[in-house]
């Protein structure tokens, strides 16, 4: 491999390693960048990310086609139908197949996926999150026939998947930190409301005592010999105390 080609590999790794991920949008951007750079650096026609769902179905969630960019892809593959590939994904850092249509690991994909898309050779590497396989980063060579992968190609494909795994872990940690911060904020707000409730209850209790005392004093005044003005004032006070008791 030429020094120029080796430099391209290292430059690509550095570009991806420097990409920070702090949100779902940035994770999507990282996936797009990884597939584009992998396609360019490895000189493959197709670079894609496939994610495993809870039913162990591998779904293509992002497909970069050289010269076209990101294109729609709605392919889904049940891993139970491809046991050799599933086992290789669990035990190998990279599944490198020169002739994917006849390799025992990938030949089961031949009629349903490889032939319709003109794929001859594959470099697939598992993507992890929290130590668990969550998907596969796939590099697919179309061209005129099978392609022999160099050791450098295999190592690069694995390192791209490793960097994507780091991005997934980073996004998960960031999301967990945001969820924890939101929960702490909600708890603090609930505690503030509870404190206000206790304060309001205390104020209401004290006010009720004051109203009760005032009501008793108004009753005492009502029994005294008062003039017309005094009786009117006592009546107003009595009405006011009765209204306050209703509110409390």
PDB file of C-alpha atoms in Angstrom:
ATOM      1  CA  UNK A   1       0.000   0.000   0.000  1.00  0.00           C
ATOM      2  CA  UNK A   2       1.346   3.412  -0.923  1.00  0.00           C
ATOM      3  CA  UNK A   3       2.164   6.065   1.675  1.00  0.00           C
ATOM      4  CA  UNK A   4      -0.556   8.220   0.117  1.00  0.00           C
ATOM      5  CA  UNK A   5      -3.169   5.489   0.651  1.00  0.00           C
ATOM      6  CA  UNK A   6      -2.009   4.910   4.227  1.00  0.00           C
ATOM      7  CA  UNK A   7      -2.239   8.641   4.898  1.00  0.00           C
ATOM      8  CA  UNK A   8      -5.828   8.629   3.633  1.00  0.00           C
ATOM      9  CA  UNK A   9      -6.702   5.871   6.110  1.00  0.00           C
ATOM     10  CA  UNK A  10      -5.192   7.746   9.043  1.00  0.00           C
ATOM     11  CA  UNK A  11      -6.793  11.025   7.994  1.00  0.00           C
ATOM     12  CA  UNK A  12     -10.182   9.322   7.789  1.00  0.00           C
ATOM     13  CA  UNK A  13      -9.786   7.793  11.255  1.00  0.00           C
ATOM     14  CA  UNK A  14      -8.779  11.141  12.731  1.00  0.00           C
ATOM     15  CA  UNK A  15     -11.728  12.916  11.104  1.00  0.00           C
ATOM     16  CA  UNK A  16     -14.199  10.465  12.628  1.00  0.00           C
ATOM     17  CA  UNK A  17     -12.465  10.367  16.015  1.00  0.00           C
ATOM     18  CA  UNK A  18     -12.766  14.151  16.298  1.00  0.00           C
ATOM     19  CA  UNK A  19     -16.524  14.129  15.668  1.00  0.00           C
ATOM     20  CA  UNK A  20     -18.262  14.847  18.975  1.00  0.00           C
ATOM     21  CA  UNK A  21     -21.682  13.346  19.626  1.00  0.00           C
ATOM     22  CA  UNK A  22     -24.013  14.960  22.150  1.00  0.00           C
ATOM     23  CA  UNK A  23     -27.461  14.428  20.605  1.00  0.00           C
ATOM     24  CA  UNK A  24     -29.454  12.130  18.334  1.00  0.00           C
ATOM     25  CA  UNK A  25     -29.015  14.618  15.489  1.00  0.00           C
ATOM     26  CA  UNK A  26     -25.243  14.593  15.931  1.00  0.00           C
ATOM     27  CA  UNK A  27     -25.279  10.788  16.052  1.00  0.00           C
ATOM     28  CA  UNK A  28     -27.099  10.752  12.712  1.00  0.00           C
ATOM     29  CA  UNK A  29     -24.476  13.143  11.352  1.00  0.00           C
ATOM     30  CA  UNK A  30     -21.705  10.878  12.642  1.00  0.00           C
ATOM     31  CA  UNK A  31     -23.259   7.858  10.905  1.00  0.00           C
ATOM     32  CA  UNK A  32     -23.533   9.807   7.653  1.00  0.00           C
ATOM     33  CA  UNK A  33     -19.906  10.920   7.961  1.00  0.00           C
ATOM     34  CA  UNK A  34     -18.643   7.410   8.755  1.00  0.00           C
ATOM     35  CA  UNK A  35     -20.412   5.789   5.796  1.00  0.00           C
ATOM     36  CA  UNK A  36     -19.334   8.531   3.375  1.00  0.00           C
ATOM     37  CA  UNK A  37     -15.695   8.510   4.475  1.00  0.00           C
ATOM     38  CA  UNK A  38     -15.556   4.699   4.557  1.00  0.00           C
ATOM     39  CA  UNK A  39     -16.928   4.525   1.014  1.00  0.00           C
ATOM     40  CA  UNK A  40     -14.387   7.054  -0.231  1.00  0.00           C
ATOM     41  CA  UNK A  41     -11.391   5.656   1.654  1.00  0.00           C
ATOM     42  CA  UNK A  42     -12.034   1.979   0.923  1.00  0.00           C
ATOM     43  CA  UNK A  43     -13.193   2.767  -2.628  1.00  0.00           C
ATOM     44  CA  UNK A  44     -16.423   0.786  -2.252  1.00  0.00           C
ATOM     45  CA  UNK A  45     -19.724   1.515  -3.925  1.00  0.00           C
ATOM     46  CA  UNK A  46     -21.935   0.995  -0.882  1.00  0.00           C
ATOM     47  CA  UNK A  47     -21.426   1.740   2.817  1.00  0.00           C
ATOM     48  CA  UNK A  48     -24.279   1.194   5.249  1.00  0.00           C
ATOM     49  CA  UNK A  49     -25.316   0.910   8.878  1.00  0.00           C
ATOM     50  CA  UNK A  50     -27.692  -1.869   9.911  1.00  0.00           C
ATOM     51  CA  UNK A  51     -29.296  -1.960  13.371  1.00  0.00           C
ATOM     52  CA  UNK A  52     -30.655  -4.948  15.284  1.00  0.00           C
ATOM     53  CA  UNK A  53     -34.143  -4.533  16.713  1.00  0.00           C
ATOM     54  CA  UNK A  54     -35.609  -6.343  19.723  1.00  0.00           C
ATOM     55  CA  UNK A  55     -36.796  -9.178  17.474  1.00  0.00           C
ATOM     56  CA  UNK A  56     -33.240  -9.802  16.252  1.00  0.00           C
ATOM     57  CA  UNK A  57     -34.019  -8.377  12.829  1.00  0.00           C
ATOM     58  CA  UNK A  58     -31.209  -6.498  11.106  1.00  0.00           C
ATOM     59  CA  UNK A  59     -32.533  -3.367   9.386  1.00  0.00           C
ATOM     60  CA  UNK A  60     -30.694  -0.996   7.070  1.00  0.00           C
ATOM     61  CA  UNK A  61     -31.063   2.452   8.646  1.00  0.00           C
ATOM     62  CA  UNK A  62     -28.511   4.370   6.558  1.00  0.00           C
ATOM     63  CA  UNK A  63     -27.121   3.624   3.108  1.00  0.00           C
ATOM     64  CA  UNK A  64     -24.478   5.719   1.354  1.00  0.00           C
ATOM     65  CA  UNK A  65     -23.972   4.999  -2.345  1.00  0.00           C
ATOM     66  CA  UNK A  66     -20.856   6.467  -3.926  1.00  0.00           C
ATOM     67  CA  UNK A  67     -21.745   9.263  -6.318  1.00  0.00           C
ATOM     68  CA  UNK A  68     -25.325   9.496  -5.022  1.00  0.00           C
ATOM     69  CA  UNK A  69     -24.969  10.090  -1.291  1.00  0.00           C
ATOM     70  CA  UNK A  70     -27.575   8.807   1.140  1.00  0.00           C
ATOM     71  CA  UNK A  71     -30.344   6.806  -0.525  1.00  0.00           C
ATOM     72  CA  UNK A  72     -33.479   5.136   0.889  1.00  0.00           C
ATOM     73  CA  UNK A  73     -33.120   1.558   2.075  1.00  0.00           C
ATOM     74  CA  UNK A  74     -35.904  -0.521   3.610  1.00  0.00           C
ATOM     75  CA  UNK A  75     -34.223  -3.940   3.702  1.00  0.00           C
ATOM     76  CA  UNK A  76     -34.728  -6.086   6.821  1.00  0.00           C
ATOM     77  CA  UNK A  77     -33.088  -9.476   7.450  1.00  0.00           C
ATOM     78  CA  UNK A  78     -34.054 -11.954  10.187  1.00  0.00           C
ATOM     79  CA  UNK A  79     -30.843 -13.199  11.787  1.00  0.00           C
ATOM     80  CA  UNK A  80     -32.461 -16.573  12.462  1.00  0.00           C
ATOM     81  CA  UNK A  81     -32.421 -17.116   8.687  1.00  0.00           C
ATOM     82  CA  UNK A  82     -28.665 -16.439   8.508  1.00  0.00           C
ATOM     83  CA  UNK A  83     -27.120 -18.384  11.429  1.00  0.00           C
ATOM     84  CA  UNK A  84     -23.571 -18.493  10.018  1.00  0.00           C
ATOM     85  CA  UNK A  85     -23.496 -14.748   9.492  1.00  0.00           C
ATOM     86  CA  UNK A  86     -25.001 -14.139  12.942  1.00  0.00           C
ATOM     87  CA  UNK A  87     -22.367 -16.368  14.553  1.00  0.00           C
ATOM     88  CA  UNK A  88     -19.572 -14.618  12.636  1.00  0.00           C
ATOM     89  CA  UNK A  89     -20.875 -11.247  13.817  1.00  0.00           C
ATOM     90  CA  UNK A  90     -20.620 -12.434  17.424  1.00  0.00           C
ATOM     91  CA  UNK A  91     -17.149 -13.939  17.101  1.00  0.00           C
ATOM     92  CA  UNK A  92     -15.219 -11.862  14.548  1.00  0.00           C
ATOM     93  CA  UNK A  93     -14.088  -8.261  14.636  1.00  0.00           C
ATOM     94  CA  UNK A  94     -14.650  -8.029  10.868  1.00  0.00           C
ATOM     95  CA  UNK A  95     -16.444 -10.365   8.464  1.00  0.00           C
ATOM     96  CA  UNK A  96     -14.287 -10.079   5.338  1.00  0.00           C
ATOM     97  CA  UNK A  97     -15.578 -12.007   2.328  1.00  0.00           C
ATOM     98  CA  UNK A  98     -13.815 -11.784  -1.044  1.00  0.00           C
ATOM     99  CA  UNK A  99     -16.523 -13.724  -2.893  1.00  0.00           C
ATOM    100  CA  UNK A 100     -19.597 -13.036  -0.764  1.00  0.00           C
ATOM    101  CA  UNK A 101     -21.923 -14.964  -3.075  1.00  0.00           C
ATOM    102  CA  UNK A 102     -20.059 -18.230  -2.460  1.00  0.00           C
ATOM    103  CA  UNK A 103     -18.512 -17.702   0.980  1.00  0.00           C
ATOM    104  CA  UNK A 104     -20.234 -19.987   3.535  1.00  0.00           C
ATOM    105  CA  UNK A 105     -20.685 -17.049   5.906  1.00  0.00           C
ATOM    106  CA  UNK A 106     -22.599 -14.833   3.478  1.00  0.00           C
ATOM    107  CA  UNK A 107     -23.822 -17.026   0.614  1.00  0.00           C
ATOM    108  CA  UNK A 108     -27.321 -17.149   2.150  1.00  0.00           C
ATOM    109  CA  UNK A 109     -27.702 -13.475   1.219  1.00  0.00           C
ATOM    110  CA  UNK A 110     -26.975 -14.174  -2.444  1.00  0.00           C
ATOM    111  CA  UNK A 111     -30.401 -14.277  -4.106  1.00  0.00           C
ATOM    112  CA  UNK A 112     -32.268 -11.946  -1.740  1.00  0.00           C
ATOM    113  CA  UNK A 113     -29.662  -9.206  -1.372  1.00  0.00           C
ATOM    114  CA  UNK A 114     -26.258  -9.628  -3.022  1.00  0.00           C
ATOM    115  CA  UNK A 115     -27.246 -10.378  -6.617  1.00  0.00           C
ATOM    116  CA  UNK A 116     -30.062  -7.765  -6.830  1.00  0.00           C
ATOM    117  CA  UNK A 117     -27.598  -5.072  -5.671  1.00  0.00           C
ATOM    118  CA  UNK A 118     -24.623  -6.282  -7.700  1.00  0.00           C
ATOM    119  CA  UNK A 119     -22.550  -6.966  -4.572  1.00  0.00           C
ATOM    120  CA  UNK A 120     -19.535  -9.266  -4.884  1.00  0.00           C
ATOM    121  CA  UNK A 121     -17.428  -8.625  -1.778  1.00  0.00           C
ATOM    122  CA  UNK A 122     -18.239  -7.526   1.784  1.00  0.00           C
ATOM    123  CA  UNK A 123     -16.511  -6.060   4.832  1.00  0.00           C
ATOM    124  CA  UNK A 124     -18.921  -6.120   7.788  1.00  0.00           C
ATOM    125  CA  UNK A 125     -17.980  -5.113  11.336  1.00  0.00           C
ATOM    126  CA  UNK A 126     -20.160  -5.208  14.474  1.00  0.00           C
ATOM    127  CA  UNK A 127     -21.155  -1.981  16.222  1.00  0.00           C
ATOM    128  CA  UNK A 128     -21.467  -2.104  19.998  1.00  0.00           C
ATOM    129  CA  UNK A 129     -23.275  -0.103  22.651  1.00  0.00           C
ATOM    130  CA  UNK A 130     -22.508  -0.776  26.312  1.00  0.00           C
ATOM    131  CA  UNK A 131     -20.683  -3.949  25.279  1.00  0.00           C
ATOM    132  CA  UNK A 132     -23.635  -5.363  23.342  1.00  0.00           C
ATOM    133  CA  UNK A 133     -23.861  -5.754  19.554  1.00  0.00           C
ATOM    134  CA  UNK A 134     -26.493  -3.327  18.290  1.00  0.00           C
ATOM    135  CA  UNK A 135     -25.742  -3.352  14.575  1.00  0.00           C
ATOM    136  CA  UNK A 136     -23.333  -3.876  11.697  1.00  0.00           C
ATOM    137  CA  UNK A 137     -21.322  -1.372   9.667  1.00  0.00           C
ATOM    138  CA  UNK A 138     -21.127  -2.806   6.150  1.00  0.00           C
ATOM    139  CA  UNK A 139     -18.817  -2.014   3.221  1.00  0.00           C
ATOM    140  CA  UNK A 140     -19.930  -3.562  -0.069  1.00  0.00           C
ATOM    141  CA  UNK A 141     -17.902  -3.830  -3.267  1.00  0.00           C
ATOM    142  CA  UNK A 142     -19.870  -4.134  -6.488  1.00  0.00           C
ATOM    143  CA  UNK A 143     -17.669  -3.684  -9.547  1.00  0.00           C
ATOM    144  CA  UNK A 144     -17.075  -6.447 -12.076  1.00  0.00           C
ATOM    145  CA  UNK A 145     -16.231  -9.266  -9.720  1.00  0.00           C
ATOM    146  CA  UNK A 146     -14.880 -10.295  -6.310  1.00  0.00           C
ATOM    147  CA  UNK A 147     -12.314  -8.115  -4.548  1.00  0.00           C
ATOM    148  CA  UNK A 148      -9.449  -9.301  -2.388  1.00  0.00           C
ATOM    149  CA  UNK A 149      -9.342  -7.222   0.792  1.00  0.00           C
ATOM    150  CA  UNK A 150      -5.972  -6.060   2.061  1.00  0.00           C
ATOM    151  CA  UNK A 151      -5.182  -6.329   5.765  1.00  0.00           C
ATOM    152  CA  UNK A 152      -5.260  -2.554   5.893  1.00  0.00           C
ATOM    153  CA  UNK A 153      -8.786  -2.560   4.454  1.00  0.00           C
ATOM    154  CA  UNK A 154      -9.978  -5.033   7.092  1.00  0.00           C
ATOM    155  CA  UNK A 155      -8.350  -3.083   9.936  1.00  0.00           C
ATOM    156  CA  UNK A 156      -9.846   0.171   8.675  1.00  0.00           C
ATOM    157  CA  UNK A 157     -13.356  -1.298   8.449  1.00  0.00           C
ATOM    158  CA  UNK A 158     -13.034  -2.540  12.015  1.00  0.00           C
ATOM    159  CA  UNK A 159     -11.745   0.784  13.292  1.00  0.00           C
ATOM    160  CA  UNK A 160     -14.639   2.648  11.654  1.00  0.00           C
ATOM    161  CA  UNK A 161     -17.077   0.349  13.451  1.00  0.00           C
ATOM    162  CA  UNK A 162     -15.158   0.868  16.705  1.00  0.00           C
ATOM    163  CA  UNK A 163     -15.361   4.649  16.336  1.00  0.00           C
ATOM    164  CA  UNK A 164     -19.073   4.388  15.616  1.00  0.00           C
ATOM    165  CA  UNK A 165     -19.456   2.270  18.749  1.00  0.00           C
ATOM    166  CA  UNK A 166     -17.792   5.057  20.722  1.00  0.00           C
ATOM    167  CA  UNK A 167     -20.259   7.523  19.201  1.00  0.00           C
ATOM    168  CA  UNK A 168     -23.217   5.339  20.228  1.00  0.00           C
ATOM    169  CA  UNK A 169     -21.893   5.059  23.792  1.00  0.00           C
ATOM    170  CA  UNK A 170     -21.249   8.789  23.931  1.00  0.00           C
ATOM    171  CA  UNK A 171     -24.769   9.576  22.722  1.00  0.00           C
ATOM    172  CA  UNK A 172     -26.249   7.142  25.273  1.00  0.00           C
ATOM    173  CA  UNK A 173     -24.250   8.721  28.112  1.00  0.00           C
ATOM    174  CA  UNK A 174     -25.288  12.211  27.044  1.00  0.00           C
ATOM    175  CA  UNK A 175     -28.941  11.169  26.857  1.00  0.00           C
ATOM    176  CA  UNK A 176     -28.688   9.536  30.300  1.00  0.00           C
ATOM    177  CA  UNK A 177     -27.108  12.685  31.747  1.00  0.00           C
ATOM    178  CA  UNK A 178     -29.872  14.820  30.254  1.00  0.00           C
ATOM    179  CA  UNK A 179     -32.536  12.479  31.619  1.00  0.00           C
ATOM    180  CA  UNK A 180     -30.913  12.567  35.056  1.00  0.00           C
ATOM    181  CA  UNK A 181     -30.685  16.372  34.984  1.00  0.00           C
ATOM    182  CA  UNK A 182     -34.349  16.604  33.939  1.00  0.00           C
ATOM    183  CA  UNK A 183     -35.358  14.228  36.752  1.00  0.00           C
ATOM    184  CA  UNK A 184     -33.362  16.260  39.283  1.00  0.00           C
ATOM    185  CA  UNK A 185     -35.018  19.432  38.005  1.00  0.00           C
ATOM    186  CA  UNK A 186     -38.477  17.868  38.366  1.00  0.00           C
ATOM    187  CA  UNK A 187     -37.636  16.648  41.871  1.00  0.00           C
ATOM    188  CA  UNK A 188     -36.371  20.089  42.890  1.00  0.00           C
ATOM    189  CA  UNK A 189     -39.552  21.673  41.504  1.00  0.00           C
ATOM    190  CA  UNK A 190     -41.687  19.157  43.416  1.00  0.00           C
ATOM    191  CA  UNK A 191     -39.768  19.887  46.618  1.00  0.00           C
ATOM    192  CA  UNK A 192     -40.248  23.620  46.115  1.00  0.00           C
ATOM    193  CA  UNK A 193     -43.964  23.133  45.590  1.00  0.00           C
ATOM    194  CA  UNK A 194     -44.157  20.933  48.691  1.00  0.00           C
ATOM    195  CA  UNK A 195     -42.343  23.602  50.723  1.00  0.00           C
ATOM    196  CA  UNK A 196     -44.726  26.258  49.422  1.00  0.00           C
ATOM    197  CA  UNK A 197     -47.638  23.992  50.317  1.00  0.00           C
ATOM    198  CA  UNK A 198     -46.356  23.592  53.873  1.00  0.00           C
ATOM    199  CA  UNK A 199     -45.816  27.343  54.156  1.00  0.00           C
ATOM    200  CA  UNK A 200     -49.306  28.068  52.820  1.00  0.00           C
ATOM    201  CA  UNK A 201     -50.811  25.556  55.253  1.00  0.00           C
ATOM    202  CA  UNK A 202     -48.978  27.205  58.136  1.00  0.00           C
ATOM    203  CA  UNK A 203     -50.101  30.669  57.075  1.00  0.00           C
ATOM    204  CA  UNK A 204     -53.678  29.456  56.666  1.00  0.00           C
ATOM    205  CA  UNK A 205     -53.607  27.895  60.150  1.00  0.00           C
ATOM    206  CA  UNK A 206     -52.287  31.088  61.740  1.00  0.00           C
ATOM    207  CA  UNK A 207     -54.786  33.210  59.835  1.00  0.00           C
ATOM    208  CA  UNK A 208     -57.635  30.915  60.931  1.00  0.00           C
ATOM    209  CA  UNK A 209     -56.609  31.432  64.548  1.00  0.00           C
ATOM    210  CA  UNK A 210     -56.563  35.202  64.096  1.00  0.00           C
ATOM    211  CA  UNK A 211     -59.975  35.186  62.396  1.00  0.00           C
ATOM    212  CA  UNK A 212     -61.414  33.014  65.165  1.00  0.00           C
ATOM    213  CA  UNK A 213     -60.077  35.376  67.828  1.00  0.00           C
ATOM    214  CA  UNK A 214     -61.419  38.400  65.987  1.00  0.00           C
ATOM    215  CA  UNK A 215     -64.806  36.718  65.586  1.00  0.00           C
ATOM    216  CA  UNK A 216     -64.999  36.125  69.341  1.00  0.00           C
ATOM    217  CA  UNK A 217     -64.114  39.741  70.055  1.00  0.00           C
ATOM    218  CA  UNK A 218     -66.777  40.950  67.609  1.00  0.00           C
ATOM    219  CA  UNK A 219     -69.321  38.764  69.448  1.00  0.00           C
ATOM    220  CA  UNK A 220     -68.264  40.385  72.732  1.00  0.00           C
ATOM    221  CA  UNK A 221     -68.651  43.843  71.233  1.00  0.00           C
ATOM    222  CA  UNK A 222     -72.091  42.949  69.871  1.00  0.00           C
ATOM    223  CA  UNK A 223     -73.319  42.403  73.448  1.00  0.00           C
ATOM    224  CA  UNK A 224     -72.208  45.836  74.565  1.00  0.00           C
ATOM    225  CA  UNK A 225     -74.545  48.881  74.589  1.00  0.00           C
ATOM    226  CA  UNK A 226     -73.365  50.658  71.448  1.00  0.00           C
ATOM    227  CA  UNK A 227     -74.721  53.534  69.518  1.00  0.00           C
ATOM    228  CA  UNK A 228     -75.951  53.324  65.966  1.00  0.00           C
ATOM    229  CA  UNK A 229     -72.481  53.880  64.516  1.00  0.00           C
ATOM    230  CA  UNK A 230     -70.943  51.264  66.811  1.00  0.00           C
ATOM    231  CA  UNK A 231     -73.604  48.686  65.938  1.00  0.00           C
ATOM    232  CA  UNK A 232     -73.005  49.321  62.245  1.00  0.00           C
ATOM    233  CA  UNK A 233     -69.254  48.854  62.653  1.00  0.00           C
ATOM    234  CA  UNK A 234     -69.764  45.628  64.591  1.00  0.00           C
ATOM    235  CA  UNK A 235     -72.140  44.327  61.873  1.00  0.00           C
ATOM    236  CA  UNK A 236     -69.545  45.046  59.184  1.00  0.00           C
ATOM    237  CA  UNK A 237     -66.858  43.284  61.203  1.00  0.00           C
ATOM    238  CA  UNK A 238     -69.126  40.313  61.791  1.00  0.00           C
ATOM    239  CA  UNK A 239     -69.856  39.958  58.057  1.00  0.00           C
ATOM    240  CA  UNK A 240     -66.140  40.270  57.249  1.00  0.00           C
ATOM    241  CA  UNK A 241     -65.181  37.556  59.760  1.00  0.00           C
ATOM    242  CA  UNK A 242     -67.918  35.249  58.464  1.00  0.00           C
ATOM    243  CA  UNK A 243     -66.611  35.672  54.900  1.00  0.00           C
ATOM    244  CA  UNK A 244     -63.049  34.963  55.975  1.00  0.00           C
ATOM    245  CA  UNK A 245     -64.141  31.789  57.768  1.00  0.00           C
ATOM    246  CA  UNK A 246     -65.879  30.600  54.600  1.00  0.00           C
ATOM    247  CA  UNK A 247     -62.685  31.219  52.574  1.00  0.00           C
ATOM    248  CA  UNK A 248     -60.545  29.372  55.089  1.00  0.00           C
TER     249      UNK A 248
END
